[in-house]
PDB file of C-alpha atoms in Angstrom:
ATOM      1  CA  UNK A   1     173.773  52.325  52.354  1.00 70.00           C
ATOM      2  CA  UNK A   2     172.837  48.991  53.872  1.00 69.00           C
ATOM      3  CA  UNK A   3     175.384  47.800  56.391  1.00 83.00           C
ATOM      4  CA  UNK A   4     175.703  44.182  57.460  1.00 92.00           C
ATOM      5  CA  UNK A   5     178.837  43.347  59.385  1.00 94.00           C
ATOM      6  CA  UNK A   6     180.248  40.034  60.521  1.00 95.00           C
ATOM      7  CA  UNK A   7     182.606  39.616  63.434  1.00 89.00           C
ATOM      8  CA  UNK A   8     185.512  38.067  61.515  1.00 90.00           C
ATOM      9  CA  UNK A   9     186.585  37.649  57.882  1.00 92.00           C
ATOM     10  CA  UNK A  10     188.793  34.645  58.605  1.00 95.00           C
ATOM     11  CA  UNK A  11     188.690  32.226  61.532  1.00 96.00           C
ATOM     12  CA  UNK A  12     190.618  29.061  62.338  1.00 97.00           C
ATOM     13  CA  UNK A  13     189.304  26.767  65.072  1.00 97.00           C
ATOM     14  CA  UNK A  14     190.077  23.296  66.342  1.00 97.00           C
ATOM     15  CA  UNK A  15     187.746  20.313  66.229  1.00 98.00           C
ATOM     16  CA  UNK A  16     185.468  20.280  69.266  1.00 97.00           C
ATOM     17  CA  UNK A  17     185.698  23.999  69.994  1.00 97.00           C
ATOM     18  CA  UNK A  18     182.569  26.083  70.466  1.00 97.00           C
ATOM     19  CA  UNK A  19     182.461  28.786  67.793  1.00 97.00           C
ATOM     20  CA  UNK A  20     180.457  32.007  67.737  1.00 97.00           C
ATOM     21  CA  UNK A  21     179.857  33.938  64.519  1.00 97.00           C
ATOM     22  CA  UNK A  22     178.153  37.263  64.933  1.00 97.00           C
ATOM     23  CA  UNK A  23     176.190  39.371  62.489  1.00 96.00           C
ATOM     24  CA  UNK A  24     175.110  42.967  63.073  1.00 96.00           C
ATOM     25  CA  UNK A  25     172.855  45.102  60.881  1.00 94.00           C
ATOM     26  CA  UNK A  26     171.986  48.783  60.936  1.00 90.00           C
ATOM     27  CA  UNK A  27     168.808  48.632  58.830  1.00 83.00           C
ATOM     28  CA  UNK A  28     166.207  47.632  61.413  1.00 85.00           C
ATOM     29  CA  UNK A  29     165.168  44.603  59.326  1.00 86.00           C
ATOM     30  CA  UNK A  30     163.100  41.939  61.065  1.00 87.00           C
ATOM     31  CA  UNK A  31     164.481  39.098  58.964  1.00 90.00           C
ATOM     32  CA  UNK A  32     168.029  37.827  59.339  1.00 93.00           C
ATOM     33  CA  UNK A  33     169.572  34.710  57.830  1.00 93.00           C
ATOM     34  CA  UNK A  34     172.643  32.507  58.144  1.00 96.00           C
ATOM     35  CA  UNK A  35     173.916  30.601  55.090  1.00 95.00           C
ATOM     36  CA  UNK A  36     176.942  28.535  54.325  1.00 96.00           C
ATOM     37  CA  UNK A  37     178.469  28.393  50.853  1.00 95.00           C
ATOM     38  CA  UNK A  38     180.481  25.472  49.542  1.00 93.00           C
ATOM     39  CA  UNK A  39     181.852  24.845  46.039  1.00 87.00           C
ATOM     40  CA  UNK A  40     179.359  22.988  43.871  1.00 84.00           C
ATOM     41  CA  UNK A  41     176.623  23.197  46.489  1.00 87.00           C
ATOM     42  CA  UNK A  42     175.784  26.886  46.362  1.00 86.00           C
ATOM     43  CA  UNK A  43     174.271  28.812  49.231  1.00 92.00           C
ATOM     44  CA  UNK A  44     172.402  26.730  51.779  1.00 93.00           C
ATOM     45  CA  UNK A  45     170.227  28.163  54.537  1.00 92.00           C
ATOM     46  CA  UNK A  46     171.166  27.125  58.082  1.00 95.00           C
ATOM     47  CA  UNK A  47     168.785  29.170  60.232  1.00 94.00           C
ATOM     48  CA  UNK A  48     166.753  32.328  59.969  1.00 91.00           C
ATOM     49  CA  UNK A  49     165.023  34.689  62.354  1.00 93.00           C
ATOM     50  CA  UNK A  50     162.009  36.884  61.712  1.00 89.00           C
ATOM     51  CA  UNK A  51     161.973  38.706  65.038  1.00 89.00           C
ATOM     52  CA  UNK A  52     163.789  39.008  68.332  1.00 92.00           C
ATOM     53  CA  UNK A  53     163.991  35.629  70.075  1.00 90.00           C
ATOM     54  CA  UNK A  54     162.258  33.964  67.098  1.00 90.00           C
ATOM     55  CA  UNK A  55     164.128  31.462  64.957  1.00 92.00           C
ATOM     56  CA  UNK A  56     163.394  28.781  62.409  1.00 91.00           C
ATOM     57  CA  UNK A  57     165.491  25.988  61.004  1.00 92.00           C
ATOM     58  CA  UNK A  58     166.649  26.228  57.441  1.00 90.00           C
ATOM     59  CA  UNK A  59     167.727  23.360  55.238  1.00 88.00           C
ATOM     60  CA  UNK A  60     170.873  22.274  57.131  1.00 94.00           C
ATOM     61  CA  UNK A  61     170.514  23.172  60.852  1.00 96.00           C
ATOM     62  CA  UNK A  62     172.290  20.097  62.250  1.00 96.00           C
ATOM     63  CA  UNK A  63     175.336  21.017  64.315  1.00 96.00           C
ATOM     64  CA  UNK A  64     174.321  24.676  64.580  1.00 98.00           C
ATOM     65  CA  UNK A  65     172.242  26.863  66.854  1.00 97.00           C
ATOM     66  CA  UNK A  66     171.386  30.560  66.773  1.00 97.00           C
ATOM     67  CA  UNK A  67     170.589  33.403  69.104  1.00 97.00           C
ATOM     68  CA  UNK A  68     168.727  36.659  68.524  1.00 96.00           C
ATOM     69  CA  UNK A  69     168.461  38.647  71.729  1.00 95.00           C
ATOM     70  CA  UNK A  70     168.414  42.062  70.001  1.00 95.00           C
ATOM     71  CA  UNK A  71     166.926  43.032  66.668  1.00 94.00           C
ATOM     72  CA  UNK A  72     170.222  44.138  65.164  1.00 95.00           C
ATOM     73  CA  UNK A  73     172.260  41.086  66.150  1.00 96.00           C
ATOM     74  CA  UNK A  74     172.010  37.463  64.994  1.00 97.00           C
ATOM     75  CA  UNK A  75     174.559  34.930  66.197  1.00 97.00           C
ATOM     76  CA  UNK A  76     175.404  31.532  64.744  1.00 98.00           C
ATOM     77  CA  UNK A  77     176.839  28.998  67.176  1.00 98.00           C
ATOM     78  CA  UNK A  78     178.733  25.836  66.344  1.00 97.00           C
ATOM     79  CA  UNK A  79     178.361  23.827  69.531  1.00 94.00           C
ATOM     80  CA  UNK A  80     181.288  21.501  68.788  1.00 97.00           C
ATOM     81  CA  UNK A  81     183.097  22.399  65.578  1.00 97.00           C
ATOM     82  CA  UNK A  82     183.883  19.608  63.133  1.00 97.00           C
ATOM     83  CA  UNK A  83     186.025  19.577  59.990  1.00 97.00           C
ATOM     84  CA  UNK A  84     182.939  19.293  57.761  1.00 97.00           C
ATOM     85  CA  UNK A  85     181.873  22.706  59.022  1.00 98.00           C
ATOM     86  CA  UNK A  86     184.823  24.305  57.253  1.00 98.00           C
ATOM     87  CA  UNK A  87     183.049  26.724  54.928  1.00 97.00           C
ATOM     88  CA  UNK A  88     182.220  30.308  54.035  1.00 96.00           C
ATOM     89  CA  UNK A  89     179.462  31.589  56.337  1.00 97.00           C
ATOM     90  CA  UNK A  90     177.282  34.432  55.116  1.00 96.00           C
ATOM     91  CA  UNK A  91     174.807  36.463  57.082  1.00 96.00           C
ATOM     92  CA  UNK A  92     171.993  38.234  55.249  1.00 93.00           C
ATOM     93  CA  UNK A  93     169.155  40.595  56.064  1.00 92.00           C
ATOM     94  CA  UNK A  94     166.069  40.972  53.956  1.00 84.00           C
ATOM     95  CA  UNK A  95     162.656  42.308  53.287  1.00 74.00           C
ATOM     96  CA  UNK A  96     160.132  41.360  50.639  1.00 69.00           C
ATOM     97  CA  UNK A  97     162.065  42.323  47.528  1.00 71.00           C
ATOM     98  CA  UNK A  98     165.644  42.572  48.645  1.00 77.00           C
ATOM     99  CA  UNK A  99     168.216  40.635  50.572  1.00 82.00           C
ATOM    100  CA  UNK A 100     171.656  41.946  51.480  1.00 89.00           C
ATOM    101  CA  UNK A 101     174.667  39.950  52.548  1.00 93.00           C
ATOM    102  CA  UNK A 102     177.458  40.619  54.973  1.00 94.00           C
ATOM    103  CA  UNK A 103     181.104  40.219  53.884  1.00 93.00           C
ATOM    104  CA  UNK A 104     181.271  36.584  55.008  1.00 95.00           C
ATOM    105  CA  UNK A 105     183.430  34.632  57.437  1.00 96.00           C
ATOM    106  CA  UNK A 106     185.731  31.946  56.068  1.00 96.00           C
ATOM    107  CA  UNK A 107     185.909  29.361  58.838  1.00 97.00           C
ATOM    108  CA  UNK A 108     188.515  26.608  58.839  1.00 97.00           C
ATOM    109  CA  UNK A 109     188.171  23.787  61.371  1.00 98.00           C
ATOM    110  CA  UNK A 110     191.364  21.755  61.833  1.00 97.00           C
TER     111      UNK A 110
ATOM    112  CA  UNK B   1     160.768  19.079  44.758  1.00 63.00           C
ATOM    113  CA  UNK B   2     162.706  22.303  44.556  1.00 75.00           C
ATOM    114  CA  UNK B   3     165.283  22.808  41.866  1.00 87.00           C
ATOM    115  CA  UNK B   4     167.087  25.728  40.309  1.00 93.00           C
ATOM    116  CA  UNK B   5     169.278  25.171  37.243  1.00 95.00           C
ATOM    117  CA  UNK B   6     171.907  27.447  35.779  1.00 96.00           C
ATOM    118  CA  UNK B   7     174.848  26.727  33.477  1.00 96.00           C
ATOM    119  CA  UNK B   8     178.009  26.110  35.458  1.00 95.00           C
ATOM    120  CA  UNK B   9     180.334  28.246  33.370  1.00 97.00           C
ATOM    121  CA  UNK B  10     180.193  30.715  30.491  1.00 97.00           C
ATOM    122  CA  UNK B  11     182.802  32.655  28.560  1.00 97.00           C
ATOM    123  CA  UNK B  12     182.250  35.921  26.699  1.00 97.00           C
ATOM    124  CA  UNK B  13     184.275  38.687  25.087  1.00 97.00           C
ATOM    125  CA  UNK B  14     184.752  42.205  26.392  1.00 97.00           C
ATOM    126  CA  UNK B  15     182.211  44.577  24.816  1.00 97.00           C
ATOM    127  CA  UNK B  16     179.823  41.772  23.877  1.00 97.00           C
ATOM    128  CA  UNK B  17     176.409  40.751  25.275  1.00 97.00           C
ATOM    129  CA  UNK B  18     175.861  37.615  27.334  1.00 98.00           C
ATOM    130  CA  UNK B  19     172.659  35.959  28.547  1.00 98.00           C
ATOM    131  CA  UNK B  20     172.681  33.743  31.637  1.00 98.00           C
ATOM    132  CA  UNK B  21     169.661  31.486  31.931  1.00 98.00           C
ATOM    133  CA  UNK B  22     167.952  30.142  35.024  1.00 98.00           C
ATOM    134  CA  UNK B  23     165.115  27.617  35.203  1.00 97.00           C
ATOM    135  CA  UNK B  24     163.327  26.760  38.401  1.00 95.00           C
ATOM    136  CA  UNK B  25     160.865  24.339  39.917  1.00 92.00           C
ATOM    137  CA  UNK B  26     159.620  25.306  43.367  1.00 84.00           C
ATOM    138  CA  UNK B  27     156.537  24.604  45.465  1.00 79.00           C
ATOM    139  CA  UNK B  28     155.493  28.231  45.253  1.00 83.00           C
ATOM    140  CA  UNK B  29     156.835  31.414  43.706  1.00 87.00           C
ATOM    141  CA  UNK B  30     157.126  34.855  45.229  1.00 85.00           C
ATOM    142  CA  UNK B  31     159.932  36.530  43.302  1.00 91.00           C
ATOM    143  CA  UNK B  32     163.260  35.827  41.633  1.00 94.00           C
ATOM    144  CA  UNK B  33     166.580  37.447  42.476  1.00 94.00           C
ATOM    145  CA  UNK B  34     169.895  37.763  40.672  1.00 96.00           C
ATOM    146  CA  UNK B  35     173.141  38.310  42.551  1.00 96.00           C
ATOM    147  CA  UNK B  36     176.724  38.920  41.455  1.00 97.00           C
ATOM    148  CA  UNK B  37     179.540  37.374  43.465  1.00 96.00           C
ATOM    149  CA  UNK B  38     183.220  38.048  42.898  1.00 95.00           C
ATOM    150  CA  UNK B  39     185.676  35.433  44.119  1.00 91.00           C
ATOM    151  CA  UNK B  40     186.120  35.549  47.891  1.00 86.00           C
ATOM    152  CA  UNK B  41     183.426  38.182  48.356  1.00 89.00           C
ATOM    153  CA  UNK B  42     179.788  38.207  49.411  1.00 90.00           C
ATOM    154  CA  UNK B  43     176.965  38.216  46.851  1.00 93.00           C
ATOM    155  CA  UNK B  44     175.685  41.646  45.864  1.00 92.00           C
ATOM    156  CA  UNK B  45     172.089  42.224  44.839  1.00 91.00           C
ATOM    157  CA  UNK B  46     171.493  42.907  41.123  1.00 94.00           C
ATOM    158  CA  UNK B  47     167.787  42.568  40.404  1.00 93.00           C
ATOM    159  CA  UNK B  48     164.386  41.353  41.544  1.00 92.00           C
ATOM    160  CA  UNK B  49     161.518  40.171  39.329  1.00 95.00           C
ATOM    161  CA  UNK B  50     158.096  39.151  40.558  1.00 93.00           C
ATOM    162  CA  UNK B  51     155.991  39.892  37.458  1.00 95.00           C
ATOM    163  CA  UNK B  52     156.561  38.629  33.922  1.00 97.00           C
ATOM    164  CA  UNK B  53     158.659  40.785  31.674  1.00 97.00           C
ATOM    165  CA  UNK B  54     161.943  42.603  31.465  1.00 96.00           C
ATOM    166  CA  UNK B  55     163.472  44.807  34.150  1.00 94.00           C
ATOM    167  CA  UNK B  56     166.320  47.013  32.953  1.00 94.00           C
ATOM    168  CA  UNK B  57     168.956  48.557  35.171  1.00 90.00           C
ATOM    169  CA  UNK B  58     171.830  50.115  33.273  1.00 94.00           C
ATOM    170  CA  UNK B  59     173.928  47.474  31.521  1.00 96.00           C
ATOM    171  CA  UNK B  60     172.036  44.690  33.306  1.00 96.00           C
ATOM    172  CA  UNK B  61     168.535  43.447  32.517  1.00 97.00           C
ATOM    173  CA  UNK B  62     166.560  40.574  33.985  1.00 97.00           C
ATOM    174  CA  UNK B  63     163.642  38.754  32.410  1.00 98.00           C
ATOM    175  CA  UNK B  64     161.013  36.513  33.996  1.00 98.00           C
ATOM    176  CA  UNK B  65     158.422  34.106  32.614  1.00 97.00           C
ATOM    177  CA  UNK B  66     156.479  32.555  35.494  1.00 95.00           C
ATOM    178  CA  UNK B  67     154.511  30.175  33.272  1.00 94.00           C
ATOM    179  CA  UNK B  68     157.761  28.694  31.946  1.00 95.00           C
ATOM    180  CA  UNK B  69     159.651  28.798  35.250  1.00 95.00           C
ATOM    181  CA  UNK B  70     162.388  30.711  33.457  1.00 96.00           C
ATOM    182  CA  UNK B  71     164.518  33.793  33.911  1.00 98.00           C
ATOM    183  CA  UNK B  72     167.577  35.250  32.310  1.00 98.00           C
ATOM    184  CA  UNK B  73     170.114  37.910  33.196  1.00 98.00           C
ATOM    185  CA  UNK B  74     171.386  39.948  30.259  1.00 98.00           C
ATOM    186  CA  UNK B  75     174.688  41.760  30.545  1.00 97.00           C
ATOM    187  CA  UNK B  76     175.528  44.297  27.823  1.00 97.00           C
ATOM    188  CA  UNK B  77     178.803  46.008  26.918  1.00 97.00           C
ATOM    189  CA  UNK B  78     180.720  43.474  28.954  1.00 98.00           C
ATOM    190  CA  UNK B  79     183.667  44.680  30.970  1.00 97.00           C
ATOM    191  CA  UNK B  80     186.512  42.679  32.511  1.00 97.00           C
ATOM    192  CA  UNK B  81     185.171  43.500  35.975  1.00 97.00           C
ATOM    193  CA  UNK B  82     181.975  41.584  35.110  1.00 98.00           C
ATOM    194  CA  UNK B  83     183.947  38.341  35.514  1.00 98.00           C
ATOM    195  CA  UNK B  84     182.183  36.800  38.508  1.00 98.00           C
ATOM    196  CA  UNK B  85     179.645  34.192  39.559  1.00 97.00           C
ATOM    197  CA  UNK B  86     175.992  35.041  38.937  1.00 98.00           C
ATOM    198  CA  UNK B  87     173.493  33.476  41.315  1.00 97.00           C
ATOM    199  CA  UNK B  88     169.805  32.967  40.600  1.00 96.00           C
ATOM    200  CA  UNK B  89     167.547  32.643  43.663  1.00 94.00           C
ATOM    201  CA  UNK B  90     163.815  32.039  43.963  1.00 92.00           C
ATOM    202  CA  UNK B  91     161.640  33.031  46.875  1.00 88.00           C
ATOM    203  CA  UNK B  92     159.449  30.051  47.607  1.00 80.00           C
ATOM    204  CA  UNK B  93     156.069  31.264  48.862  1.00 73.00           C
ATOM    205  CA  UNK B  94     155.293  27.872  50.356  1.00 68.00           C
ATOM    206  CA  UNK B  95     158.295  27.639  52.675  1.00 62.00           C
ATOM    207  CA  UNK B  96     159.546  29.591  55.617  1.00 57.00           C
ATOM    208  CA  UNK B  97     156.195  31.002  56.659  1.00 55.00           C
ATOM    209  CA  UNK B  98     156.013  34.790  56.501  1.00 53.00           C
ATOM    210  CA  UNK B  99     159.711  35.029  55.784  1.00 62.00           C
ATOM    211  CA  UNK B 100     159.632  32.982  52.557  1.00 67.00           C
ATOM    212  CA  UNK B 101     163.021  31.387  52.166  1.00 76.00           C
ATOM    213  CA  UNK B 102     165.266  32.023  49.173  1.00 85.00           C
ATOM    214  CA  UNK B 103     166.411  28.953  47.279  1.00 87.00           C
ATOM    215  CA  UNK B 104     169.684  29.490  45.441  1.00 91.00           C
ATOM    216  CA  UNK B 105     171.086  27.943  42.317  1.00 92.00           C
ATOM    217  CA  UNK B 106     174.751  26.935  42.361  1.00 92.00           C
ATOM    218  CA  UNK B 107     175.726  29.918  40.237  1.00 95.00           C
ATOM    219  CA  UNK B 108     177.172  30.565  36.778  1.00 97.00           C
ATOM    220  CA  UNK B 109     180.845  31.483  36.609  1.00 97.00           C
ATOM    221  CA  UNK B 110     181.291  34.058  33.849  1.00 98.00           C
ATOM    222  CA  UNK B 111     184.737  34.697  32.417  1.00 98.00           C
ATOM    223  CA  UNK B 112     185.107  37.846  30.325  1.00 98.00           C
ATOM    224  CA  UNK B 113     188.042  37.693  27.932  1.00 96.00           C
ATOM    225  CA  UNK B 114     189.795  40.605  26.192  1.00 95.00           C
TER     226      UNK B 114
END
């Protein structure tokens, strides 16, 4: 079974805090992705990585950064959290014909 | 531009058959995915189509017509547990380099009634 884990299911942070969301996989996939999901907007890609230390911007990278120091771990960083970053954050791993999601982190920024 | 359209909501009866449609316009095409997502949970993979035709997997089938930019997900013998959002996603071969990003529709919320 594919296993993608995320560091927290629920997180509450204050405006201006630095936030780290971590994703770990056990499938040795090169590709890892970070999405956010908001009602009416669907899933939107923030950043993705296709190898260790390699990253590319997705559709909405502003206000976020990422880190991939090891193949199994992909971190999403909110440098200074803002209320409009309140959302469900989903990590995914994927190959050519499949993409699997982690359980998600519901982040609330107050 | 890139666009994926699905109906927002659908209602069906337990035991019946329902078809959820998806139309897409993308720069390139390298496969279409269907996911199921229950409220508060992550999407789970249902099917992948890259060639025209029907792929059957138990009670679920997915159809693709690349020339029409069209797919549907067919759910048979509906059960109450099938109440969920169904997401259509297209892999755009012209974006994301070797990784080819997935572009998601906003999902179809299916309510199965007794």
